[in-house]
Tab-separated table of C-alpha atoms in Angstrom:
chain	number	residue	atom	x	y	z
A	109	MET	CA	151.313	-32.928	-63.165
A	110	PHE	CA	153.301	-34.826	-60.771
A	111	PHE	CA	150.077	-36.821	-59.282
A	112	ARG	CA	148.953	-37.191	-62.911
A	113	MET	CA	151.856	-39.004	-63.939
A	114	ILE	CA	151.926	-40.955	-60.605
A	115	ALA	CA	148.206	-41.870	-61.703
A	116	GLY	CA	149.449	-42.889	-65.253
A	117	ALA	CA	152.284	-44.947	-64.362
A	118	PHE	CA	149.788	-47.107	-61.949
A	119	ARG	CA	147.056	-47.645	-65.156
A	120	ARG	CA	149.890	-48.490	-67.368
A	121	GLN	CA	151.834	-50.958	-65.276
A	122	TRP	CA	149.324	-52.225	-62.343
A	123	LYS	CA	150.184	-55.515	-62.962
A	124	LYS	CA	153.926	-54.682	-61.728
A	125	MET	CA	152.924	-52.533	-59.148
A	126	LEU	CA	150.412	-55.226	-57.695
A	127	MET	CA	153.640	-57.828	-57.949
A	128	ILE	CA	155.446	-54.724	-55.806
A	129	ALA	CA	152.475	-54.586	-52.833
A	130	LEU	CA	152.084	-58.284	-53.022
A	131	THR	CA	156.137	-58.626	-52.219
A	132	VAL	CA	155.750	-55.719	-49.576
A	133	ALA	CA	152.524	-57.392	-47.901
A	134	LEU	CA	154.477	-60.748	-47.471
A	135	GLY	CA	157.144	-59.470	-45.465
A	136	ALA	CA	155.090	-57.136	-43.925
A	137	SER	CA	153.334	-59.911	-42.505
A	138	ILE	CA	155.882	-61.724	-41.286
A	139	ALA	CA	157.637	-59.341	-39.878
A	140	THR	CA	154.363	-58.288	-38.178
A	141	ALA	CA	153.567	-62.140	-36.892
A	142	MET	CA	157.032	-62.824	-35.521
A	143	LEU	CA	157.758	-59.234	-34.045
A	144	ASN	CA	154.435	-59.396	-32.251
A	145	VAL	CA	155.224	-62.978	-31.018
A	146	MET	CA	158.608	-62.116	-29.511
A	147	LEU	CA	157.471	-59.043	-27.801
A	148	GLY	CA	154.672	-61.812	-26.221
A	149	VAL	CA	156.554	-64.756	-26.121
A	150	GLY	CA	158.367	-64.135	-22.957
A	151	ASP	CA	154.996	-64.326	-20.583
A	152	LYS	CA	153.919	-66.812	-23.090
A	153	ILE	CA	156.926	-69.096	-22.324
A	154	ASN	CA	157.035	-68.255	-18.864
A	155	GLU	CA	153.103	-69.469	-18.665
A	156	GLU	CA	154.176	-72.528	-20.298
A	157	LEU	CA	157.308	-73.291	-17.912
A	158	LYS	CA	155.067	-72.966	-15.186
A	159	ALA	CA	153.905	-76.411	-15.563
A	160	TYR	CA	157.175	-77.996	-15.080
A	161	GLY	CA	157.084	-76.517	-11.051
A	162	SER	CA	158.114	-73.731	-8.821
A	163	ASN	CA	161.317	-71.519	-9.826
A	164	ILE	CA	162.109	-70.152	-6.217
A	165	THR	CA	162.112	-71.676	-3.085
A	166	VAL	CA	161.630	-69.987	0.029
A	167	VAL	CA	163.451	-71.918	3.316
A	168	PRO	CA	164.930	-70.246	7.343
A	169	SER	CA	167.925	-68.298	6.300
A	170	SER	CA	170.006	-70.614	8.569
A	171	GLU	CA	173.044	-72.204	7.469
A	172	ALA	CA	171.750	-75.803	8.371
A	173	VAL	CA	168.317	-75.301	6.176
A	174	LEU	CA	170.498	-73.491	3.552
A	175	SER	CA	172.886	-76.938	3.206
A	176	GLU	CA	169.337	-79.048	3.212
A	177	LEU	CA	169.300	-77.421	-0.270
A	178	TYR	CA	172.262	-78.796	-1.841
A	179	GLU	CA	171.295	-81.939	-0.160
A	180	VAL	CA	173.669	-81.901	2.440
A	181	GLU	CA	171.970	-84.128	5.603
A	182	ASP	CA	172.034	-82.657	8.728
A	183	GLY	CA	169.349	-83.961	11.822
A	184	GLU	CA	169.431	-80.051	12.941
A	185	ASN	CA	167.430	-79.275	10.030
A	186	LYS	CA	164.147	-80.934	10.976
A	187	GLU	CA	164.176	-78.384	13.633
A	188	GLU	CA	164.180	-74.851	11.566
A	189	TYR	CA	160.531	-73.618	10.554
A	190	LEU	CA	159.251	-70.290	9.409
A	191	SER	CA	155.542	-68.828	10.861
A	192	GLU	CA	152.711	-69.504	8.604
A	193	GLU	CA	152.449	-65.904	8.523
A	194	THR	CA	154.924	-65.025	6.675
A	195	LEU	CA	153.242	-66.499	3.377
A	196	ASN	CA	151.212	-63.110	4.029
A	197	GLU	CA	154.181	-61.596	2.831
A	198	PHE	CA	154.662	-62.960	-0.252
A	199	LEU	CA	151.563	-61.007	-1.469
A	200	THR	CA	152.953	-57.518	-0.790
A	201	ILE	CA	156.174	-57.307	-3.019
A	202	PHE	CA	156.844	-55.429	-5.263
A	203	TRP	CA	156.327	-58.096	-7.984
A	204	ALA	CA	153.362	-59.876	-6.286
A	205	ASN	CA	151.452	-59.957	-9.586
A	206	ASN	CA	154.443	-62.131	-10.851
A	207	ILE	CA	154.215	-64.308	-8.317
A	208	ALA	CA	151.901	-67.200	-9.850
A	209	ASP	CA	151.258	-69.629	-7.380
A	210	PHE	CA	152.800	-70.679	-4.320
A	211	ALA	CA	152.518	-72.779	-1.380
A	212	PRO	CA	153.990	-74.096	2.006
A	213	VAL	CA	155.511	-77.424	2.455
A	214	LEU	CA	155.897	-79.301	6.121
A	215	ASP	CA	157.033	-82.914	5.718
A	216	THR	CA	157.224	-85.118	8.572
A	217	SER	CA	157.732	-89.160	9.115
A	218	VAL	CA	154.760	-90.676	10.307
A	219	THR	CA	154.193	-94.811	10.264
A	220	VAL	CA	150.829	-96.488	8.824
A	221	ASP	CA	149.950	-99.995	9.025
A	222	ASP	CA	153.113	-100.020	11.439
A	223	THR	CA	155.140	-98.774	7.653
A	224	GLU	CA	157.560	-95.640	8.243
A	225	VAL	CA	155.981	-93.110	5.379
A	226	ARG	CA	156.557	-89.312	4.451
A	227	LEU	CA	153.827	-87.400	5.119
A	228	VAL	CA	153.482	-83.794	3.102
A	229	GLY	CA	151.361	-81.219	4.363
A	230	THR	CA	151.109	-78.023	2.058
A	231	TRP	CA	147.874	-76.250	0.161
A	232	PHE	CA	145.605	-77.538	-1.846
A	233	GLY	CA	143.456	-74.565	-3.413
A	234	HIS	CA	143.520	-72.698	-0.994
A	235	HIS	CA	142.185	-69.281	-0.572
A	236	LEU	CA	144.587	-66.545	1.365
A	237	GLU	CA	142.832	-63.354	2.251
A	238	PHE	CA	144.597	-60.806	4.847
A	239	VAL	CA	143.927	-56.906	5.423
A	240	LYS	CA	147.469	-55.261	6.009
A	241	LYS	CA	147.757	-51.069	6.517
A	242	GLY	CA	144.226	-50.815	5.128
A	243	THR	CA	144.821	-53.179	2.481
A	244	THR	CA	143.073	-55.800	1.590
A	245	TYR	CA	145.124	-58.573	-0.135
A	246	GLN	CA	143.715	-62.554	-1.266
A	247	ARG	CA	144.704	-65.459	-3.187
A	248	ASP	CA	143.645	-68.567	-4.209
A	249	THR	CA	147.033	-70.471	-4.663
A	250	GLY	CA	148.433	-74.023	-3.776
A	251	ILE	CA	149.794	-77.226	-4.987
A	252	VAL	CA	147.491	-78.075	-7.787
A	253	ASN	CA	149.231	-75.684	-9.799
A	254	LEU	CA	152.643	-76.355	-8.972
A	255	ARG	CA	152.189	-79.948	-9.495
A	256	SER	CA	150.080	-79.830	-12.719
A	257	TRP	CA	151.958	-82.609	-14.156
A	258	TRP	CA	150.809	-85.169	-11.718
A	259	ASP	CA	148.143	-87.722	-13.071
A	260	VAL	CA	145.952	-88.306	-10.591
A	261	THR	CA	144.123	-92.156	-12.029
A	262	ASP	CA	141.858	-92.424	-9.227
A	263	GLY	CA	139.865	-90.396	-7.239
A	264	VAL	CA	140.229	-86.657	-7.137
A	265	TRP	CA	142.635	-83.712	-6.221
A	266	LEU	CA	141.932	-82.974	-2.183
A	267	ASP	CA	139.720	-79.564	-2.785
A	268	GLU	CA	140.054	-77.534	0.949
A	269	ALA	CA	137.208	-75.410	-0.485
A	270	ARG	CA	134.930	-78.515	-1.040
A	271	LEU	CA	135.681	-81.036	1.441
A	272	ASP	CA	134.346	-80.542	4.964
A	273	GLY	CA	137.350	-80.209	7.527
A	274	ASP	CA	140.883	-80.885	6.641
A	275	ARG	CA	140.993	-84.489	7.626
A	276	TYR	CA	142.050	-85.742	3.881
A	277	ALA	CA	144.848	-87.110	2.048
A	278	MET	CA	146.498	-88.027	-1.147
A	279	ALA	CA	148.764	-90.934	-1.804
A	280	GLY	CA	151.331	-91.483	-4.354
A	281	ARG	CA	150.765	-94.407	-6.779
A	282	GLN	CA	153.497	-96.494	-5.524
A	283	LEU	CA	152.769	-96.028	-1.465
A	284	ALA	CA	149.089	-96.892	-2.610
A	285	GLU	CA	150.691	-100.314	-4.336
A	286	GLU	CA	152.720	-101.275	-1.523
A	287	LEU	CA	150.053	-100.579	1.484
A	288	ASP	CA	147.340	-101.873	-0.855
A	289	LEU	CA	145.024	-98.618	-0.588
A	290	LYS	CA	142.246	-97.550	-2.305
A	291	VAL	CA	140.585	-94.326	-2.685
A	292	GLY	CA	137.963	-94.324	0.136
A	293	ASP	CA	140.305	-95.953	2.794
A	294	LYS	CA	140.599	-94.444	6.421
A	295	LEU	CA	143.851	-94.229	7.115
A	296	ILE	CA	145.145	-94.357	10.575
A	297	VAL	CA	148.595	-92.104	10.154
A	298	LYS	CA	150.534	-91.567	13.770
A	299	GLY	CA	153.149	-88.689	14.030
A	300	GLU	CA	155.329	-87.510	16.714
A	301	LYS	CA	152.713	-85.523	18.101
A	302	GLY	CA	149.548	-87.563	17.790
A	303	SER	CA	147.622	-89.310	15.305
A	304	GLU	CA	144.695	-88.414	12.960
A	305	GLU	CA	142.346	-90.652	10.744
A	306	LEU	CA	142.889	-89.577	6.937
A	307	GLU	CA	140.326	-90.098	4.415
A	308	LEU	CA	142.283	-91.122	1.318
A	309	VAL	CA	140.713	-88.985	-1.860
A	310	GLY	CA	142.924	-89.560	-4.502
A	311	ILE	CA	145.552	-91.599	-6.272
A	312	PHE	CA	148.374	-89.658	-8.247
A	313	GLU	CA	151.317	-90.755	-10.480
A	314	SER	CA	154.057	-87.980	-10.293
A	315	GLY	CA	157.107	-90.161	-11.868
A	316	ASP	CA	159.538	-89.166	-8.884
A	317	GLU	CA	159.888	-89.948	-5.064
A	318	GLU	CA	156.739	-88.363	-4.351
A	319	GLU	CA	154.836	-91.440	-5.297
A	320	ASN	CA	156.418	-92.924	-1.938
A	321	CYS	CA	154.388	-89.935	0.013
A	322	ILE	CA	151.016	-88.950	1.243
A	323	PHE	CA	150.176	-85.381	0.880
A	324	THR	CA	147.663	-83.643	2.767
A	325	THR	CA	146.774	-80.206	4.123
A	326	LEU	CA	149.448	-77.964	5.830
A	327	SER	CA	147.162	-78.588	9.412
A	328	VAL	CA	147.277	-82.266	9.329
A	329	ALA	CA	151.238	-82.169	8.852
A	330	GLN	CA	151.326	-79.350	11.725
A	331	ARG	CA	148.721	-81.166	14.430
A	332	LEU	CA	151.103	-84.665	13.378
A	333	SER	CA	154.710	-82.634	13.684
A	334	GLY	CA	154.270	-80.394	16.750
A	335	ALA	CA	154.597	-77.598	14.250
A	336	GLN	CA	151.767	-75.649	14.624
A	337	GLY	CA	151.379	-72.497	12.345
A	338	LYS	CA	154.605	-73.458	11.309
A	339	TYR	CA	156.147	-74.564	7.899
A	340	LYS	CA	159.540	-75.992	6.189
A	341	LYS	CA	159.727	-74.029	3.069
A	342	ALA	CA	157.669	-72.364	0.528
A	343	GLU	CA	157.788	-73.070	-3.481
A	344	VAL	CA	156.911	-70.487	-5.722
A	345	SER	CA	156.245	-70.130	-9.015
A	346	ALA	CA	157.023	-66.437	-10.532
A	347	ILE	CA	156.889	-65.627	-14.116
A	348	THR	CA	160.402	-64.076	-14.611
A	349	SER	CA	162.483	-61.857	-16.766
A	350	PRO	CA	165.406	-63.601	-18.323
A	351	ASP	CA	168.658	-62.827	-16.824
A	352	ASP	CA	171.381	-60.726	-18.496
A	353	GLU	CA	174.492	-59.165	-17.485
A	354	LEU	CA	172.762	-56.693	-14.800
A	355	ALA	CA	170.975	-59.175	-13.153
A	356	GLU	CA	174.013	-61.574	-12.597
A	357	LYS	CA	176.390	-59.186	-11.543
A	358	ALA	CA	173.133	-58.592	-8.621
A	359	ALA	CA	172.897	-62.339	-7.975
A	360	LYS	CA	176.488	-61.840	-6.818
A	361	ASN	CA	175.920	-58.967	-4.314
A	362	PRO	CA	173.272	-56.341	-5.246
A	363	GLU	CA	175.647	-53.425	-3.107
A	364	LEU	CA	177.842	-53.955	-6.429
A	365	LEU	CA	175.267	-51.764	-8.122
A	366	SER	CA	175.079	-48.061	-8.869
A	367	GLY	CA	171.743	-45.772	-7.984
A	368	ASP	CA	170.567	-46.428	-11.336
A	369	GLU	CA	171.391	-50.060	-11.672
A	370	TYR	CA	169.841	-51.069	-8.587
A	371	ASP	CA	166.472	-49.186	-9.258
A	372	LEU	CA	166.313	-51.125	-12.930
A	373	TRP	CA	167.281	-54.223	-11.887
A	374	TYR	CA	164.572	-53.941	-8.709
A	375	CYS	CA	162.076	-52.720	-10.765
A	376	THR	CA	162.509	-55.880	-13.649
A	377	ALA	CA	161.064	-58.939	-12.663
A	378	TYR	CA	164.345	-60.983	-12.429
A	379	VAL	CA	164.246	-64.047	-10.611
A	380	SER	CA	167.433	-62.612	-8.661
A	381	SER	CA	165.222	-59.391	-7.532
A	382	ILE	CA	162.059	-61.252	-6.758
A	383	CYS	CA	164.223	-63.356	-4.193
A	384	PHE	CA	165.491	-60.275	-2.908
A	385	GLN	CA	162.239	-59.012	-2.252
A	386	LEU	CA	161.196	-61.960	-0.747
A	387	GLN	CA	163.903	-61.586	1.501
A	388	GLU	CA	163.426	-58.138	2.049
A	389	ALA	CA	159.702	-58.557	3.210
A	390	ILE	CA	160.655	-61.829	5.255
A	391	PRO	CA	164.129	-60.766	6.948
A	392	GLU	CA	164.003	-64.553	8.910
A	393	ALA	CA	163.766	-66.526	5.362
A	394	SER	CA	166.124	-67.253	2.454
A	395	ALA	CA	164.609	-66.994	-0.995
A	396	ARG	CA	166.783	-69.052	-3.443
A	397	ALA	CA	166.073	-69.715	-7.435
A	398	VAL	CA	165.892	-73.255	-8.511
A	399	ARG	CA	168.220	-72.619	-11.774
A	400	GLN	CA	167.316	-75.272	-13.368
A	401	ILE	CA	164.106	-73.719	-14.332
A	402	ALA	CA	165.148	-70.146	-14.145
A	403	ASP	CA	168.388	-70.936	-16.473
A	404	SER	CA	165.875	-73.301	-19.179
A	405	GLU	CA	163.441	-70.240	-18.945
A	406	GLY	CA	166.306	-67.643	-19.729
A	407	LYS	CA	167.659	-70.204	-22.474
A	408	ILE	CA	164.553	-71.286	-24.322
A	409	LEU	CA	163.495	-67.757	-24.584
A	410	GLU	CA	166.746	-66.142	-26.103
A	411	LYS	CA	166.601	-69.089	-28.490
A	412	THR	CA	163.188	-68.504	-29.433
A	413	GLU	CA	163.448	-64.821	-29.791
A	414	LEU	CA	166.596	-65.485	-32.181
A	415	LEU	CA	165.002	-67.528	-34.250
A	416	MET	CA	161.797	-65.047	-34.630
A	417	ALA	CA	164.724	-62.081	-35.147
A	418	LEU	CA	166.111	-64.527	-38.170
A	419	ILE	CA	163.088	-65.677	-39.766
A	420	THR	CA	162.061	-61.857	-39.985
A	421	VAL	CA	165.335	-60.988	-41.362
A	422	MET	CA	165.422	-63.211	-44.046
A	423	SER	CA	161.343	-62.064	-44.966
A	424	LEU	CA	162.826	-58.743	-45.439
A	425	ILE	CA	165.823	-59.484	-47.150
A	426	GLY	CA	163.455	-62.030	-49.351
A	427	ALA	CA	161.244	-59.023	-49.937
A	428	THR	CA	164.149	-56.855	-50.781
A	429	LEU	CA	165.425	-59.111	-53.604
A	430	GLY	CA	161.717	-59.295	-54.574
A	431	ILE	CA	161.242	-55.281	-54.583
A	432	SER	CA	164.955	-54.326	-56.702
A	433	ASN	CA	163.990	-57.112	-59.369
A	434	LEU	CA	160.402	-55.869	-59.987
A	435	VAL	CA	161.371	-51.765	-59.563
A	436	THR	CA	164.221	-52.977	-61.936
A	437	SER	CA	162.283	-54.496	-64.053
A	438	SER	CA	159.558	-51.282	-64.342
A	439	VAL	CA	162.247	-48.740	-65.077
A	440	MET	CA	163.741	-51.340	-68.081
A	441	GLU	CA	160.583	-51.338	-69.374
A	442	ARG	CA	159.935	-47.543	-69.079
A	443	ALA	CA	163.061	-46.659	-70.676
A	444	ALA	CA	161.919	-44.961	-73.353
A	445	GLU	CA	158.991	-42.809	-71.400
A	446	LEU	CA	162.036	-41.731	-68.762
A	447	ALA	CA	164.546	-41.314	-71.078
A	448	LEU	CA	161.694	-38.671	-73.366
A	449	MET	CA	161.374	-36.835	-69.846
A	450	LYS	CA	164.966	-36.250	-69.706
A	451	ALA	CA	165.097	-35.166	-73.217
A	452	VAL	CA	162.563	-32.464	-72.353
A	453	GLY	CA	164.449	-31.391	-69.595
A	454	ALA	CA	163.382	-33.145	-66.469
A	455	LYS	CA	165.948	-33.602	-63.983
A	456	ASN	CA	167.566	-36.980	-62.698
A	457	GLY	CA	166.199	-36.083	-59.213
A	458	GLN	CA	162.862	-35.446	-60.675
A	459	ILE	CA	162.482	-38.543	-62.362
A	460	THR	CA	163.865	-40.541	-58.792
A	461	ARG	CA	161.207	-38.948	-56.782
A	462	LEU	CA	158.384	-39.421	-59.366
A	463	VAL	CA	159.737	-43.383	-59.353
A	464	MET	CA	160.106	-43.693	-55.742
A	465	ALA	CA	156.764	-42.131	-54.847
A	466	GLU	CA	154.912	-44.798	-57.217
A	467	ILE	CA	157.371	-47.481	-55.268
A	468	ILE	CA	156.469	-45.909	-52.043
A	469	LEU	CA	152.519	-45.494	-52.350
A	470	THR	CA	152.804	-49.034	-53.713
A	471	SER	CA	154.659	-50.418	-50.432
A	472	ILE	CA	152.624	-48.315	-48.360
A	473	ALA	CA	149.332	-50.201	-49.668
A	474	GLY	CA	151.490	-53.325	-49.376
A	475	ALA	CA	152.459	-52.693	-45.624
A	476	ALA	CA	149.149	-52.068	-44.690
A	477	ALA	CA	147.529	-55.064	-46.213
A	478	GLY	CA	150.620	-56.971	-44.683
A	479	TYR	CA	150.233	-55.728	-40.917
A	480	PHE	CA	146.562	-57.131	-40.790
A	481	MET	CA	147.786	-60.193	-42.794
A	482	GLY	CA	150.303	-60.765	-39.665
A	483	TYR	CA	148.056	-59.843	-36.929
A	484	ALA	CA	146.037	-62.759	-38.018
A	485	PHE	CA	149.576	-65.085	-38.849
A	486	ALA	CA	150.517	-63.940	-34.855
A	487	GLN	CA	147.547	-65.369	-33.604
A	488	VAL	CA	147.370	-68.530	-35.496
A	489	ILE	CA	150.904	-69.288	-33.805
A	490	GLY	CA	149.336	-67.957	-30.662
A	491	GLN	CA	146.455	-70.211	-30.597
A	492	THR	CA	148.696	-73.158	-32.100
A	493	VAL	CA	152.024	-73.079	-29.704
A	494	PHE	CA	150.622	-71.477	-26.548
A	495	SER	CA	146.631	-71.837	-26.914
A	496	SER	CA	146.224	-68.169	-26.331
A	497	ALA	CA	145.655	-64.968	-28.416
A	498	ILE	CA	148.873	-62.625	-29.083
A	499	GLU	CA	148.212	-59.117	-27.601
A	500	MET	CA	149.103	-56.607	-30.635
A	501	SER	CA	151.526	-54.276	-29.978
A	502	GLY	CA	151.712	-50.593	-31.198
A	503	MET	CA	155.410	-50.289	-31.294
A	504	VAL	CA	155.345	-52.896	-33.678
A	505	ALA	CA	153.171	-50.634	-36.315
A	506	PHE	CA	155.485	-48.159	-36.024
A	507	LEU	CA	158.466	-50.956	-36.498
A	508	VAL	CA	156.894	-52.207	-39.425
A	509	THR	CA	156.615	-48.784	-41.135
A	510	VAL	CA	159.987	-48.311	-40.811
A	511	LEU	CA	161.533	-51.390	-41.621
A	512	VAL	CA	159.137	-51.337	-45.409
A	513	ILE	CA	160.588	-48.040	-46.198
A	514	ALA	CA	164.092	-49.014	-45.415
A	515	VAL	CA	163.376	-52.147	-47.628
A	516	THR	CA	161.931	-50.279	-50.157
A	517	LEU	CA	164.464	-47.128	-50.581
A	518	VAL	CA	167.479	-50.363	-50.703
A	519	GLY	CA	165.233	-52.763	-53.229
A	520	SER	CA	165.253	-49.377	-54.943
A	521	ILE	CA	168.869	-48.683	-55.383
A	522	PRO	CA	169.634	-50.654	-58.304
A	523	ALA	CA	166.454	-48.864	-60.156
A	524	ILE	CA	167.794	-45.841	-59.107
A	525	ARG	CA	171.126	-46.005	-60.443
A	526	MET	CA	169.788	-47.641	-63.536
A	527	ILE	CA	167.971	-43.929	-63.867
A	528	LEU	CA	171.031	-41.844	-63.272
A	529	ARG	CA	172.972	-43.789	-66.084
A	530	LEU	CA	170.063	-43.132	-68.362
A	531	ARG	CA	171.219	-41.616	-71.469
A	532	PRO	CA	167.974	-40.457	-73.847
A	533	SER	CA	170.000	-40.304	-76.828
A	534	GLU	CA	171.329	-43.890	-76.498
A	535	VAL	CA	167.640	-45.259	-75.768
A	536	LEU	CA	165.555	-42.838	-77.452
A	537	HIS	CA	167.894	-44.000	-80.882
A	538	GLY	CA	167.737	-47.577	-80.195
A	539	GLY	CA	163.907	-47.061	-79.835
A	540	HIS	CA	163.783	-45.302	-83.330
């Protein structure tokens, strides 16, 4: 009998039920899309921000080199180096998979046509491969991705894998104009420990002081400076989690953390924990976050997540109000039917369960449709904003189900109150 009455209600009020289902579907679709984007937006934003360069710098741990980070000039800084072999350790730390790209940097002063020029040696699309404790590690990395904003206006990127040998270079636009350099020119570059003939394969615009530099392979810079097997610093681009109170506490002094706090911090991809692990792997190095990038990642992520949360809340509030109006209207239209049920002995609880069963079944149908609509909406956002798909989380389906039930119950409160206040004598007398 109970289900026959529900079926009869659906037949008589199918338009009203359809409107309730559409209202729920709209709220569920927006909630589904926003929650999936919120859960996936962290990595997407981090990937987008990688285009703005490294967020970690690794340098020798001496005080002289640390002062260089704060733009304190010290001639002794030039004598401090790290062994090129330490670059292997970047791939052995706990969060190695979160290190998107890295490249060593060795700069030195050289002369080209009697003009003093800064020459920077680094990796360009370098293939790193080594074996440690029976495990083979390999990664293609280099400055190509770390300088994604460079505009190579003439020629091409220096490609270590494609070019035969390492006697090639790229020049900044300003330097090329000053020295009248063109792609294909052979440059005689004189350094402290000898000279090299380098072929110019590309001219780039960077919009900063690097336009006055020559970039070449690390091995060339090592030979010119006499620092074979060495580098001065490494630039690291890592995908990190935004800092919170725990990360800030650990950044000051990890020893202040409790055992549980330390484990949580160490196993979370905070920029401070990645720096700490790099220093563990390379004791002679000091890893420091580039705060302008690291802080921007956290702030942008927090604001984006807040925006998504507000949109979700507003959509659910709108769905609640819509359900409230539609269910109340439905109860008002069925006042005579419900009053008659009371008159023949039905209790308030029985009538309430009947009405709520109808609404919940309708809401479930709307939520199911809304979830798939939200999936499509999330993909539109992912492709439009991030040019990639948004992964759907199973947790979102559970959250949306809970939220839909909550919205349905809250939206039905006015109708339930109306049912409880319904007096059969007044309704039936008025209807008669």
